[in-house]
PDB file of C-alpha atoms in Angstrom:
ATOM      1  CA  UNK A  16      -0.134   0.028   0.062  1.00 62.00           C
ATOM      2  CA  UNK A  17       1.590   3.427  -1.010  1.00 85.00           C
ATOM      3  CA  UNK A  18       1.619   5.853   2.024  1.00 95.00           C
ATOM      4  CA  UNK A  19      -0.464   9.485   1.622  1.00 97.00           C
ATOM      5  CA  UNK A  20       1.600  12.517   2.686  1.00 97.00           C
ATOM      6  CA  UNK A  21      -1.291  14.660   3.874  1.00 98.00           C
ATOM      7  CA  UNK A  22      -1.145  18.500   2.692  1.00 98.00           C
ATOM      8  CA  UNK A  23       0.471  20.695   4.704  1.00 98.00           C
ATOM      9  CA  UNK A  24      -0.147  23.249   7.237  1.00 98.00           C
ATOM     10  CA  UNK A  25      -0.256  26.991   6.992  1.00 97.00           C
ATOM     11  CA  UNK A  26      -0.415  29.724   8.693  1.00 95.00           C
ATOM     12  CA  UNK A  27      -3.998  30.739   9.019  1.00 97.00           C
ATOM     13  CA  UNK A  28      -4.988  26.718   9.154  1.00 98.00           C
ATOM     14  CA  UNK A  29      -7.342  25.498  11.698  1.00 98.00           C
ATOM     15  CA  UNK A  30      -6.008  22.859  14.167  1.00 98.00           C
ATOM     16  CA  UNK A  31      -8.102  20.984  16.714  1.00 98.00           C
ATOM     17  CA  UNK A  32      -6.674  20.267  19.873  1.00 98.00           C
ATOM     18  CA  UNK A  33      -7.859  16.998  21.098  1.00 98.00           C
ATOM     19  CA  UNK A  34      -6.979  14.565  24.188  1.00 98.00           C
ATOM     20  CA  UNK A  35      -7.501  10.612  22.764  1.00 98.00           C
ATOM     21  CA  UNK A  36      -5.577   9.566  25.653  1.00 98.00           C
ATOM     22  CA  UNK A  37      -4.984  11.258  29.850  1.00 98.00           C
ATOM     23  CA  UNK A  38      -7.273  14.444  31.301  1.00 98.00           C
ATOM     24  CA  UNK A  39      -5.593  17.758  30.447  1.00 98.00           C
ATOM     25  CA  UNK A  40      -4.545  19.463  33.428  1.00 97.00           C
ATOM     26  CA  UNK A  41      -6.824  22.892  33.554  1.00 97.00           C
ATOM     27  CA  UNK A  42      -4.069  25.185  34.468  1.00 97.00           C
ATOM     28  CA  UNK A  43      -2.164  23.839  31.074  1.00 97.00           C
ATOM     29  CA  UNK A  44      -4.987  24.416  28.703  1.00 98.00           C
ATOM     30  CA  UNK A  45      -5.083  28.140  28.203  1.00 98.00           C
ATOM     31  CA  UNK A  46      -1.063  28.055  27.592  1.00 97.00           C
ATOM     32  CA  UNK A  47      -1.115  25.276  25.322  1.00 98.00           C
ATOM     33  CA  UNK A  48      -4.359  26.945  23.423  1.00 98.00           C
ATOM     34  CA  UNK A  49      -2.212  29.994  23.313  1.00 97.00           C
ATOM     35  CA  UNK A  50       1.350  28.591  22.003  1.00 97.00           C
ATOM     36  CA  UNK A  51      -0.409  26.835  18.834  1.00 98.00           C
ATOM     37  CA  UNK A  52      -1.955  30.939  18.583  1.00 98.00           C
ATOM     38  CA  UNK A  53       1.206  32.034  18.561  1.00 96.00           C
ATOM     39  CA  UNK A  54       2.802  29.688  15.847  1.00 96.00           C
ATOM     40  CA  UNK A  55      -0.087  31.202  13.599  1.00 97.00           C
ATOM     41  CA  UNK A  56      -3.006  28.932  13.548  1.00 98.00           C
ATOM     42  CA  UNK A  57      -6.488  28.987  14.323  1.00 98.00           C
ATOM     43  CA  UNK A  58      -7.632  26.814  17.266  1.00 98.00           C
ATOM     44  CA  UNK A  59     -10.611  24.663  17.727  1.00 98.00           C
ATOM     45  CA  UNK A  60     -10.323  23.048  21.190  1.00 98.00           C
ATOM     46  CA  UNK A  61     -12.245  19.750  21.377  1.00 98.00           C
ATOM     47  CA  UNK A  62     -14.286  18.771  24.076  1.00 98.00           C
ATOM     48  CA  UNK A  63     -11.980  15.968  25.510  1.00 98.00           C
ATOM     49  CA  UNK A  64      -9.244  18.998  26.444  1.00 98.00           C
ATOM     50  CA  UNK A  65     -11.893  20.201  28.938  1.00 98.00           C
ATOM     51  CA  UNK A  66     -13.295  16.612  30.217  1.00 97.00           C
ATOM     52  CA  UNK A  67     -12.072  14.491  32.738  1.00 97.00           C
ATOM     53  CA  UNK A  68     -13.645  10.659  33.300  1.00 98.00           C
ATOM     54  CA  UNK A  69     -10.780   9.127  35.897  1.00 98.00           C
ATOM     55  CA  UNK A  70      -7.534   9.336  34.289  1.00 97.00           C
ATOM     56  CA  UNK A  71      -8.881   9.881  30.911  1.00 98.00           C
ATOM     57  CA  UNK A  72      -9.831  13.077  28.450  1.00 98.00           C
ATOM     58  CA  UNK A  73     -13.892  11.962  28.478  1.00 98.00           C
ATOM     59  CA  UNK A  74     -14.527   8.443  28.449  1.00 98.00           C
ATOM     60  CA  UNK A  75     -14.025   6.436  25.553  1.00 98.00           C
ATOM     61  CA  UNK A  76     -16.880   7.050  23.220  1.00 98.00           C
ATOM     62  CA  UNK A  77     -16.547  10.824  23.898  1.00 98.00           C
ATOM     63  CA  UNK A  78     -12.512  10.558  22.951  1.00 98.00           C
ATOM     64  CA  UNK A  79     -13.358   8.164  20.053  1.00 98.00           C
ATOM     65  CA  UNK A  80     -16.335  10.172  18.574  1.00 98.00           C
ATOM     66  CA  UNK A  81     -13.912  13.212  18.656  1.00 98.00           C
ATOM     67  CA  UNK A  82     -11.193  11.814  16.886  1.00 98.00           C
ATOM     68  CA  UNK A  83     -13.293  10.748  14.137  1.00 98.00           C
ATOM     69  CA  UNK A  84     -15.629  14.361  14.259  1.00 98.00           C
ATOM     70  CA  UNK A  85     -12.255  15.919  13.613  1.00 98.00           C
ATOM     71  CA  UNK A  86     -11.000  13.656  10.979  1.00 98.00           C
ATOM     72  CA  UNK A  87     -14.478  14.187   8.673  1.00 98.00           C
ATOM     73  CA  UNK A  88     -14.602  18.064   9.575  1.00 98.00           C
ATOM     74  CA  UNK A  89     -13.358  19.619   6.269  1.00 98.00           C
ATOM     75  CA  UNK A  90     -12.702  23.160   8.343  1.00 98.00           C
ATOM     76  CA  UNK A  91     -10.287  21.298  10.626  1.00 98.00           C
ATOM     77  CA  UNK A  92      -6.872  21.280   8.457  1.00 98.00           C
ATOM     78  CA  UNK A  93      -4.812  19.743  11.182  1.00 98.00           C
ATOM     79  CA  UNK A  94      -5.047  17.114  14.605  1.00 98.00           C
ATOM     80  CA  UNK A  95      -2.556  18.041  17.143  1.00 98.00           C
ATOM     81  CA  UNK A  96      -2.652  15.745  20.348  1.00 98.00           C
ATOM     82  CA  UNK A  97      -2.645  17.846  23.788  1.00 98.00           C
ATOM     83  CA  UNK A  98      -0.818  15.213  25.413  1.00 98.00           C
ATOM     84  CA  UNK A  99      -0.505  11.624  26.052  1.00 97.00           C
ATOM     85  CA  UNK A 100      -1.348   9.722  28.910  1.00 97.00           C
ATOM     86  CA  UNK A 101      -2.810   6.416  28.535  1.00 97.00           C
ATOM     87  CA  UNK A 102      -6.259   5.803  26.747  1.00 98.00           C
ATOM     88  CA  UNK A 103      -5.472   5.410  23.128  1.00 98.00           C
ATOM     89  CA  UNK A 104      -5.430   1.981  22.747  1.00 98.00           C
ATOM     90  CA  UNK A 105      -8.698   1.635  24.401  1.00 98.00           C
ATOM     91  CA  UNK A 106     -10.756   3.694  22.041  1.00 98.00           C
ATOM     92  CA  UNK A 107      -9.312   2.374  18.647  1.00 98.00           C
ATOM     93  CA  UNK A 108     -12.315  -0.030  17.984  1.00 98.00           C
ATOM     94  CA  UNK A 109     -14.452   2.833  17.850  1.00 98.00           C
ATOM     95  CA  UNK A 110     -12.395   4.535  15.253  1.00 98.00           C
ATOM     96  CA  UNK A 111     -14.046   5.210  11.839  1.00 98.00           C
ATOM     97  CA  UNK A 112     -11.027   4.023  10.007  1.00 98.00           C
ATOM     98  CA  UNK A 113     -12.364   4.345   6.402  1.00 98.00           C
ATOM     99  CA  UNK A 114     -13.804   7.846   7.481  1.00 98.00           C
ATOM    100  CA  UNK A 115     -10.095   8.780   8.260  1.00 98.00           C
ATOM    101  CA  UNK A 116      -8.843   6.978   5.905  1.00 98.00           C
ATOM    102  CA  UNK A 117     -10.553   8.643   3.227  1.00 98.00           C
ATOM    103  CA  UNK A 118      -9.500  12.586   5.057  1.00 98.00           C
ATOM    104  CA  UNK A 119      -5.742  12.405   5.541  1.00 98.00           C
ATOM    105  CA  UNK A 120      -4.869  15.438   7.160  1.00 98.00           C
ATOM    106  CA  UNK A 121      -1.504  16.124   9.301  1.00 98.00           C
ATOM    107  CA  UNK A 122      -1.989  14.640  12.838  1.00 98.00           C
ATOM    108  CA  UNK A 123       0.649  15.353  15.231  1.00 98.00           C
ATOM    109  CA  UNK A 124       1.721  13.616  18.908  1.00 98.00           C
ATOM    110  CA  UNK A 125       3.404  11.331  20.608  1.00 98.00           C
ATOM    111  CA  UNK A 126       4.092   8.819  23.762  1.00 98.00           C
ATOM    112  CA  UNK A 127       0.259   7.239  24.273  1.00 98.00           C
ATOM    113  CA  UNK A 128      -0.402   8.729  20.796  1.00 98.00           C
ATOM    114  CA  UNK A 129       1.925   6.078  19.279  1.00 98.00           C
ATOM    115  CA  UNK A 130      -1.227   3.835  19.427  1.00 98.00           C
ATOM    116  CA  UNK A 131      -3.146   6.125  16.639  1.00 98.00           C
ATOM    117  CA  UNK A 132       0.287   6.584  14.515  1.00 98.00           C
ATOM    118  CA  UNK A 133       0.300   2.813  14.285  1.00 98.00           C
ATOM    119  CA  UNK A 134      -2.790   1.972  13.137  1.00 98.00           C
ATOM    120  CA  UNK A 135      -3.274   5.523  10.789  1.00 98.00           C
ATOM    121  CA  UNK A 136       0.313   4.481   9.152  1.00 98.00           C
ATOM    122  CA  UNK A 137      -0.658   1.019   8.533  1.00 97.00           C
ATOM    123  CA  UNK A 138      -4.595   0.721   8.281  1.00 97.00           C
ATOM    124  CA  UNK A 139      -5.215   3.828   7.290  1.00 98.00           C
ATOM    125  CA  UNK A 140      -2.563   4.677   4.836  1.00 98.00           C
ATOM    126  CA  UNK A 141      -0.923   8.221   5.705  1.00 98.00           C
ATOM    127  CA  UNK A 142       1.901   9.704   7.441  1.00 98.00           C
ATOM    128  CA  UNK A 143       1.846  10.880  10.721  1.00 98.00           C
ATOM    129  CA  UNK A 144       4.181  12.850  12.958  1.00 98.00           C
ATOM    130  CA  UNK A 145       5.825  11.635  16.061  1.00 98.00           C
ATOM    131  CA  UNK A 146       6.143  15.485  18.009  1.00 98.00           C
ATOM    132  CA  UNK A 147       6.074  17.277  21.270  1.00 98.00           C
ATOM    133  CA  UNK A 148       2.643  17.976  22.256  1.00 98.00           C
ATOM    134  CA  UNK A 149       1.072  21.447  23.284  1.00 97.00           C
ATOM    135  CA  UNK A 150       0.301  21.015  26.680  1.00 97.00           C
ATOM    136  CA  UNK A 151       3.464  19.397  27.768  1.00 96.00           C
ATOM    137  CA  UNK A 152       6.505  20.725  25.921  1.00 96.00           C
ATOM    138  CA  UNK A 153       5.567  23.751  23.862  1.00 95.00           C
ATOM    139  CA  UNK A 154       4.316  25.528  27.702  1.00 95.00           C
ATOM    140  CA  UNK A 155       7.933  24.567  28.983  1.00 93.00           C
ATOM    141  CA  UNK A 156      10.045  27.402  29.819  1.00 90.00           C
ATOM    142  CA  UNK A 157      12.603  25.317  28.069  1.00 87.00           C
ATOM    143  CA  UNK A 158      11.098  24.578  24.761  1.00 93.00           C
ATOM    144  CA  UNK A 159      14.391  25.408  22.314  1.00 96.00           C
ATOM    145  CA  UNK A 160      14.987  26.766  19.122  1.00 96.00           C
ATOM    146  CA  UNK A 161      15.794  23.160  17.627  1.00 97.00           C
ATOM    147  CA  UNK A 162      12.470  21.681  19.069  1.00 97.00           C
ATOM    148  CA  UNK A 163      10.409  24.125  17.639  1.00 97.00           C
ATOM    149  CA  UNK A 164      12.133  23.905  14.290  1.00 96.00           C
ATOM    150  CA  UNK A 165      11.757  20.410  13.525  1.00 96.00           C
ATOM    151  CA  UNK A 166       8.622  20.657  14.812  1.00 97.00           C
ATOM    152  CA  UNK A 167       7.480  23.580  12.726  1.00 97.00           C
ATOM    153  CA  UNK A 168       9.224  22.188   9.486  1.00 96.00           C
ATOM    154  CA  UNK A 169       7.783  18.952   9.886  1.00 96.00           C
ATOM    155  CA  UNK A 170       3.711  20.181   9.785  1.00 97.00           C
ATOM    156  CA  UNK A 171       4.403  23.082   7.291  1.00 97.00           C
ATOM    157  CA  UNK A 172       6.207  21.194   4.993  1.00 95.00           C
ATOM    158  CA  UNK A 173       5.129  17.468   5.338  1.00 95.00           C
ATOM    159  CA  UNK A 174       6.383  17.329   1.484  1.00 92.00           C
ATOM    160  CA  UNK A 175      10.004  17.837   2.742  1.00 88.00           C
ATOM    161  CA  UNK A 176      12.499  14.687   1.896  1.00 87.00           C
ATOM    162  CA  UNK A 177      15.594  13.970   1.099  1.00 90.00           C
ATOM    163  CA  UNK A 178      16.724  15.819   4.264  1.00 94.00           C
ATOM    164  CA  UNK A 179      18.825  14.730   7.898  1.00 96.00           C
ATOM    165  CA  UNK A 180      17.145  13.844  10.988  1.00 97.00           C
ATOM    166  CA  UNK A 181      20.096  15.256  12.979  1.00 97.00           C
ATOM    167  CA  UNK A 182      20.954  15.034  16.742  1.00 97.00           C
ATOM    168  CA  UNK A 183      21.034  18.069  18.625  1.00 94.00           C
ATOM    169  CA  UNK A 184      24.345  19.941  18.974  1.00 92.00           C
ATOM    170  CA  UNK A 185      26.980  17.831  21.185  1.00 90.00           C
ATOM    171  CA  UNK A 186      24.516  15.433  21.219  1.00 93.00           C
ATOM    172  CA  UNK A 187      26.027  12.596  18.749  1.00 96.00           C
ATOM    173  CA  UNK A 188      24.301   9.423  17.467  1.00 98.00           C
ATOM    174  CA  UNK A 189      25.644   6.023  18.888  1.00 98.00           C
ATOM    175  CA  UNK A 190      26.227   2.791  16.914  1.00 98.00           C
ATOM    176  CA  UNK A 191      25.118  -0.339  18.318  1.00 98.00           C
ATOM    177  CA  UNK A 192      25.273  -2.314  15.215  1.00 98.00           C
ATOM    178  CA  UNK A 193      26.964  -1.068  12.205  1.00 98.00           C
ATOM    179  CA  UNK A 194      25.246  -1.156   8.836  1.00 98.00           C
ATOM    180  CA  UNK A 195      22.950   0.486   6.626  1.00 98.00           C
ATOM    181  CA  UNK A 196      19.311  -0.010   5.830  1.00 98.00           C
ATOM    182  CA  UNK A 197      16.051   1.588   4.133  1.00 98.00           C
ATOM    183  CA  UNK A 198      12.465   1.085   5.120  1.00 98.00           C
ATOM    184  CA  UNK A 199       9.359   2.974   6.365  1.00 98.00           C
ATOM    185  CA  UNK A 200      10.041   4.763   9.680  1.00 98.00           C
ATOM    186  CA  UNK A 201       7.175   3.264  12.354  1.00 98.00           C
ATOM    187  CA  UNK A 202       7.134   2.990  16.202  1.00 98.00           C
ATOM    188  CA  UNK A 203       7.272   5.146  18.846  1.00 98.00           C
ATOM    189  CA  UNK A 204       6.918   4.515  23.051  1.00 98.00           C
ATOM    190  CA  UNK A 205       8.169   1.076  23.552  1.00 98.00           C
ATOM    191  CA  UNK A 206       5.442   0.452  26.011  1.00 98.00           C
ATOM    192  CA  UNK A 207       2.345   1.128  23.262  1.00 98.00           C
ATOM    193  CA  UNK A 208       4.376  -0.864  20.615  1.00 98.00           C
ATOM    194  CA  UNK A 209       4.397  -3.878  23.051  1.00 98.00           C
ATOM    195  CA  UNK A 210       0.900  -3.518  23.908  1.00 98.00           C
ATOM    196  CA  UNK A 211      -0.104  -3.806  20.247  1.00 98.00           C
ATOM    197  CA  UNK A 212       0.552  -7.469  19.869  1.00 98.00           C
ATOM    198  CA  UNK A 213      -1.868 -10.055  19.579  1.00 97.00           C
ATOM    199  CA  UNK A 214      -4.512  -7.211  18.538  1.00 98.00           C
ATOM    200  CA  UNK A 215      -6.233  -6.712  15.703  1.00 97.00           C
ATOM    201  CA  UNK A 216      -3.562  -3.739  15.290  1.00 98.00           C
ATOM    202  CA  UNK A 217      -0.673  -5.250  16.121  1.00 98.00           C
ATOM    203  CA  UNK A 218       2.117  -2.936  14.338  1.00 98.00           C
ATOM    204  CA  UNK A 219       3.677  -4.671  11.332  1.00 97.00           C
ATOM    205  CA  UNK A 220       7.541  -4.317  11.060  1.00 98.00           C
ATOM    206  CA  UNK A 221       8.189  -6.584   7.909  1.00 97.00           C
ATOM    207  CA  UNK A 222      10.768  -4.810   6.273  1.00 97.00           C
ATOM    208  CA  UNK A 223      10.793  -1.463   8.637  1.00 98.00           C
ATOM    209  CA  UNK A 224      12.853   0.572  10.607  1.00 98.00           C
ATOM    210  CA  UNK A 225      11.742   0.521  14.280  1.00 98.00           C
ATOM    211  CA  UNK A 226      12.362   3.850  16.330  1.00 98.00           C
ATOM    212  CA  UNK A 227      11.625   2.965  20.231  1.00 98.00           C
ATOM    213  CA  UNK A 228      11.644   5.366  23.157  1.00 98.00           C
ATOM    214  CA  UNK A 229      10.166   5.317  26.698  1.00 98.00           C
ATOM    215  CA  UNK A 230       9.917   7.130  30.264  1.00 97.00           C
ATOM    216  CA  UNK A 231       9.480   5.649  33.647  1.00 96.00           C
ATOM    217  CA  UNK A 232       9.852   2.255  32.761  1.00 96.00           C
ATOM    218  CA  UNK A 233      12.854   0.415  34.965  1.00 95.00           C
ATOM    219  CA  UNK A 234      15.236  -1.100  32.978  1.00 96.00           C
ATOM    220  CA  UNK A 235      13.999  -4.662  33.742  1.00 95.00           C
ATOM    221  CA  UNK A 236      10.711  -3.627  32.381  1.00 97.00           C
ATOM    222  CA  UNK A 237      12.553  -2.639  29.252  1.00 97.00           C
ATOM    223  CA  UNK A 238      14.477  -5.821  29.307  1.00 97.00           C
ATOM    224  CA  UNK A 239      10.522  -7.669  29.511  1.00 98.00           C
ATOM    225  CA  UNK A 240       8.792  -5.737  26.707  1.00 98.00           C
ATOM    226  CA  UNK A 241      11.997  -6.029  24.447  1.00 98.00           C
ATOM    227  CA  UNK A 242      11.917  -9.676  25.077  1.00 98.00           C
ATOM    228  CA  UNK A 243       8.131 -10.042  24.363  1.00 98.00           C
ATOM    229  CA  UNK A 244       8.685  -8.365  20.928  1.00 98.00           C
ATOM    230  CA  UNK A 245      11.654 -10.520  20.233  1.00 97.00           C
ATOM    231  CA  UNK A 246      10.078 -13.538  20.997  1.00 97.00           C
ATOM    232  CA  UNK A 247       6.949 -12.816  19.116  1.00 97.00           C
ATOM    233  CA  UNK A 248       9.414 -12.758  16.108  1.00 96.00           C
ATOM    234  CA  UNK A 249       8.678  -9.456  15.302  1.00 96.00           C
ATOM    235  CA  UNK A 250      11.919  -8.317  15.561  1.00 96.00           C
ATOM    236  CA  UNK A 251      13.009 -10.546  13.051  1.00 96.00           C
ATOM    237  CA  UNK A 252      11.400  -8.849  10.568  1.00 92.00           C
ATOM    238  CA  UNK A 253      13.234  -5.296  10.891  1.00 98.00           C
ATOM    239  CA  UNK A 254      15.431  -3.686   8.555  1.00 98.00           C
ATOM    240  CA  UNK A 255      16.889  -1.810  11.360  1.00 98.00           C
ATOM    241  CA  UNK A 256      16.478   0.274  14.726  1.00 98.00           C
ATOM    242  CA  UNK A 257      16.867   3.440  15.873  1.00 98.00           C
ATOM    243  CA  UNK A 258      16.746   3.807  19.838  1.00 98.00           C
ATOM    244  CA  UNK A 259      15.893   7.403  21.041  1.00 98.00           C
ATOM    245  CA  UNK A 260      15.389   8.904  24.848  1.00 98.00           C
ATOM    246  CA  UNK A 261      14.793   6.728  27.951  1.00 98.00           C
ATOM    247  CA  UNK A 262      13.773   9.207  30.203  1.00 96.00           C
ATOM    248  CA  UNK A 263      13.950   7.845  34.148  1.00 95.00           C
ATOM    249  CA  UNK A 264      14.187   4.722  33.167  1.00 93.00           C
ATOM    250  CA  UNK A 265      16.869   3.592  35.636  1.00 87.00           C
ATOM    251  CA  UNK A 266      17.704   0.576  37.768  1.00 86.00           C
ATOM    252  CA  UNK A 267      15.289  -1.721  39.425  1.00 79.00           C
ATOM    253  CA  UNK A 268      17.005  -2.008  42.238  1.00 74.00           C
ATOM    254  CA  UNK A 269      18.991   1.986  42.645  1.00 77.00           C
ATOM    255  CA  UNK A 270      20.457   0.750  46.304  1.00 76.00           C
ATOM    256  CA  UNK A 271      22.096  -3.001  45.558  1.00 79.00           C
ATOM    257  CA  UNK A 272      23.869  -2.490  42.052  1.00 77.00           C
ATOM    258  CA  UNK A 273      24.563  -5.991  42.097  1.00 75.00           C
ATOM    259  CA  UNK A 274      20.604  -6.584  40.648  1.00 78.00           C
ATOM    260  CA  UNK A 275      20.971  -4.697  38.097  1.00 83.00           C
ATOM    261  CA  UNK A 276      21.546  -4.825  35.071  1.00 90.00           C
ATOM    262  CA  UNK A 277      21.952  -1.165  32.695  1.00 93.00           C
ATOM    263  CA  UNK A 278      20.037  -0.342  29.809  1.00 96.00           C
ATOM    264  CA  UNK A 279      23.087  -0.971  27.042  1.00 96.00           C
ATOM    265  CA  UNK A 280      23.519  -4.523  28.393  1.00 96.00           C
ATOM    266  CA  UNK A 281      20.092  -4.943  27.549  1.00 97.00           C
ATOM    267  CA  UNK A 282      20.321  -3.541  24.384  1.00 98.00           C
ATOM    268  CA  UNK A 283      23.464  -5.505  23.395  1.00 98.00           C
ATOM    269  CA  UNK A 284      21.781  -8.788  24.882  1.00 98.00           C
ATOM    270  CA  UNK A 285      18.924  -8.379  23.009  1.00 98.00           C
ATOM    271  CA  UNK A 286      18.825  -6.257  20.074  1.00 98.00           C
ATOM    272  CA  UNK A 287      22.716  -6.651  19.106  1.00 98.00           C
ATOM    273  CA  UNK A 288      21.869 -10.275  17.943  1.00 98.00           C
ATOM    274  CA  UNK A 289      19.627  -9.379  15.235  1.00 98.00           C
ATOM    275  CA  UNK A 290      23.074  -8.323  13.438  1.00 97.00           C
ATOM    276  CA  UNK A 291      20.451  -5.361  11.763  1.00 98.00           C
ATOM    277  CA  UNK A 292      21.797  -1.892  11.750  1.00 98.00           C
ATOM    278  CA  UNK A 293      21.020  -0.069  15.357  1.00 98.00           C
ATOM    279  CA  UNK A 294      21.346   3.123  16.367  1.00 98.00           C
ATOM    280  CA  UNK A 295      21.434   4.625  19.526  1.00 98.00           C
ATOM    281  CA  UNK A 296      20.971   8.134  21.418  1.00 98.00           C
ATOM    282  CA  UNK A 297      18.545   9.546  18.981  1.00 98.00           C
ATOM    283  CA  UNK A 298      17.358  13.048  20.005  1.00 97.00           C
ATOM    284  CA  UNK A 299      13.815  12.086  20.314  1.00 98.00           C
ATOM    285  CA  UNK A 300      11.576  11.181  23.056  1.00 97.00           C
ATOM    286  CA  UNK A 301      10.185  12.448  26.415  1.00 97.00           C
ATOM    287  CA  UNK A 302      12.783  14.740  26.076  1.00 96.00           C
ATOM    288  CA  UNK A 303      14.312  18.681  25.281  1.00 97.00           C
ATOM    289  CA  UNK A 304      15.493  18.724  22.996  1.00 97.00           C
ATOM    290  CA  UNK A 305      13.246  16.538  20.751  1.00 97.00           C
ATOM    291  CA  UNK A 306      13.365  16.349  17.147  1.00 97.00           C
ATOM    292  CA  UNK A 307      10.002  15.321  14.997  1.00 98.00           C
ATOM    293  CA  UNK A 308       9.761  12.255  13.220  1.00 98.00           C
ATOM    294  CA  UNK A 309       7.687  11.707   9.980  1.00 98.00           C
ATOM    295  CA  UNK A 310       6.543   8.144  10.781  1.00 98.00           C
ATOM    296  CA  UNK A 311       5.163   6.474   7.406  1.00 98.00           C
ATOM    297  CA  UNK A 312       8.039   7.858   5.440  1.00 97.00           C
ATOM    298  CA  UNK A 313      10.907   6.140   3.938  1.00 97.00           C
ATOM    299  CA  UNK A 314      14.298   6.416   5.532  1.00 98.00           C
ATOM    300  CA  UNK A 315      17.878   5.405   5.080  1.00 98.00           C
ATOM    301  CA  UNK A 316      20.054   5.047   8.368  1.00 98.00           C
ATOM    302  CA  UNK A 317      23.558   4.282   8.318  1.00 98.00           C
ATOM    303  CA  UNK A 318      24.491   3.051  11.820  1.00 98.00           C
ATOM    304  CA  UNK A 319      28.246   2.797  10.033  1.00 98.00           C
ATOM    305  CA  UNK A 320      28.214   6.546   9.401  1.00 98.00           C
ATOM    306  CA  UNK A 321      26.077   7.684  12.093  1.00 98.00           C
ATOM    307  CA  UNK A 322      23.389   9.438   9.866  1.00 98.00           C
ATOM    308  CA  UNK A 323      19.584   9.088   9.145  1.00 98.00           C
ATOM    309  CA  UNK A 324      18.157  10.538   5.960  1.00 98.00           C
ATOM    310  CA  UNK A 325      14.555  10.386   5.051  1.00 97.00           C
ATOM    311  CA  UNK A 326      14.629   9.749   1.417  1.00 94.00           C
ATOM    312  CA  UNK A 327      10.760   9.738   0.724  1.00 85.00           C
TER     313      UNK A 327
END
């Protein structure tokens, strides 16, 4: 299936803010709206940004209905997930995937949004954008020029190709396994990628380049998830792997170092034996600075020379 590139956003376009996952803290909503408006976009605020159902931005029916409606609404040019959290996987069976397929538009977010990226890329067939989000990074005082530049270029120049995905200054890429590969870029948050296994929305990794990152998971849990991906056979289908940020992913037992493995050892023991190109320390994830990634586009990674290029 060929992948559709959504129409670029331009200044003055209307962007919908939604929460397909967690509830938005009340004090963050107005600053998030203002941050998007400062970029030059009109803002429509979804009901899910103002609603709470426990830890969700509204119940499942509301969150799914809002996703469907924002894609169906011809006056909405792009959709930014205001935050992550948890809940996107619960609404997947309630999405009108045919409607969404017929109305591709810029869709941006990360973390729990990974569940939606996977479905929109491989079932609906259009490119989506792994980006920072309005109620989290956009309103932080340390939101930096590198992060803004990648975000703005991604959503306002969706046909952008033949360019390098370059790390932030003084933060070099690192080689785990050398070699080069070309494939469609997929993935996002490790927890969400793993959670897709065994479901109708299971991630397709055949011939793909998989990007992974996570936050607040100790090394043992990361080990468990990578082991599950490995024993499922999914990792054997890959062309290459990009490893991003692992924020606050420390040891299981900080008081007893002898009871722990470090993250690099886990990568060496589970991922390196795949004998495919693997790059580490990609500036992307629950971190600042962070780059934006065009999920669904074709990239070439050269782990030997430590380069990543978007080629189509």
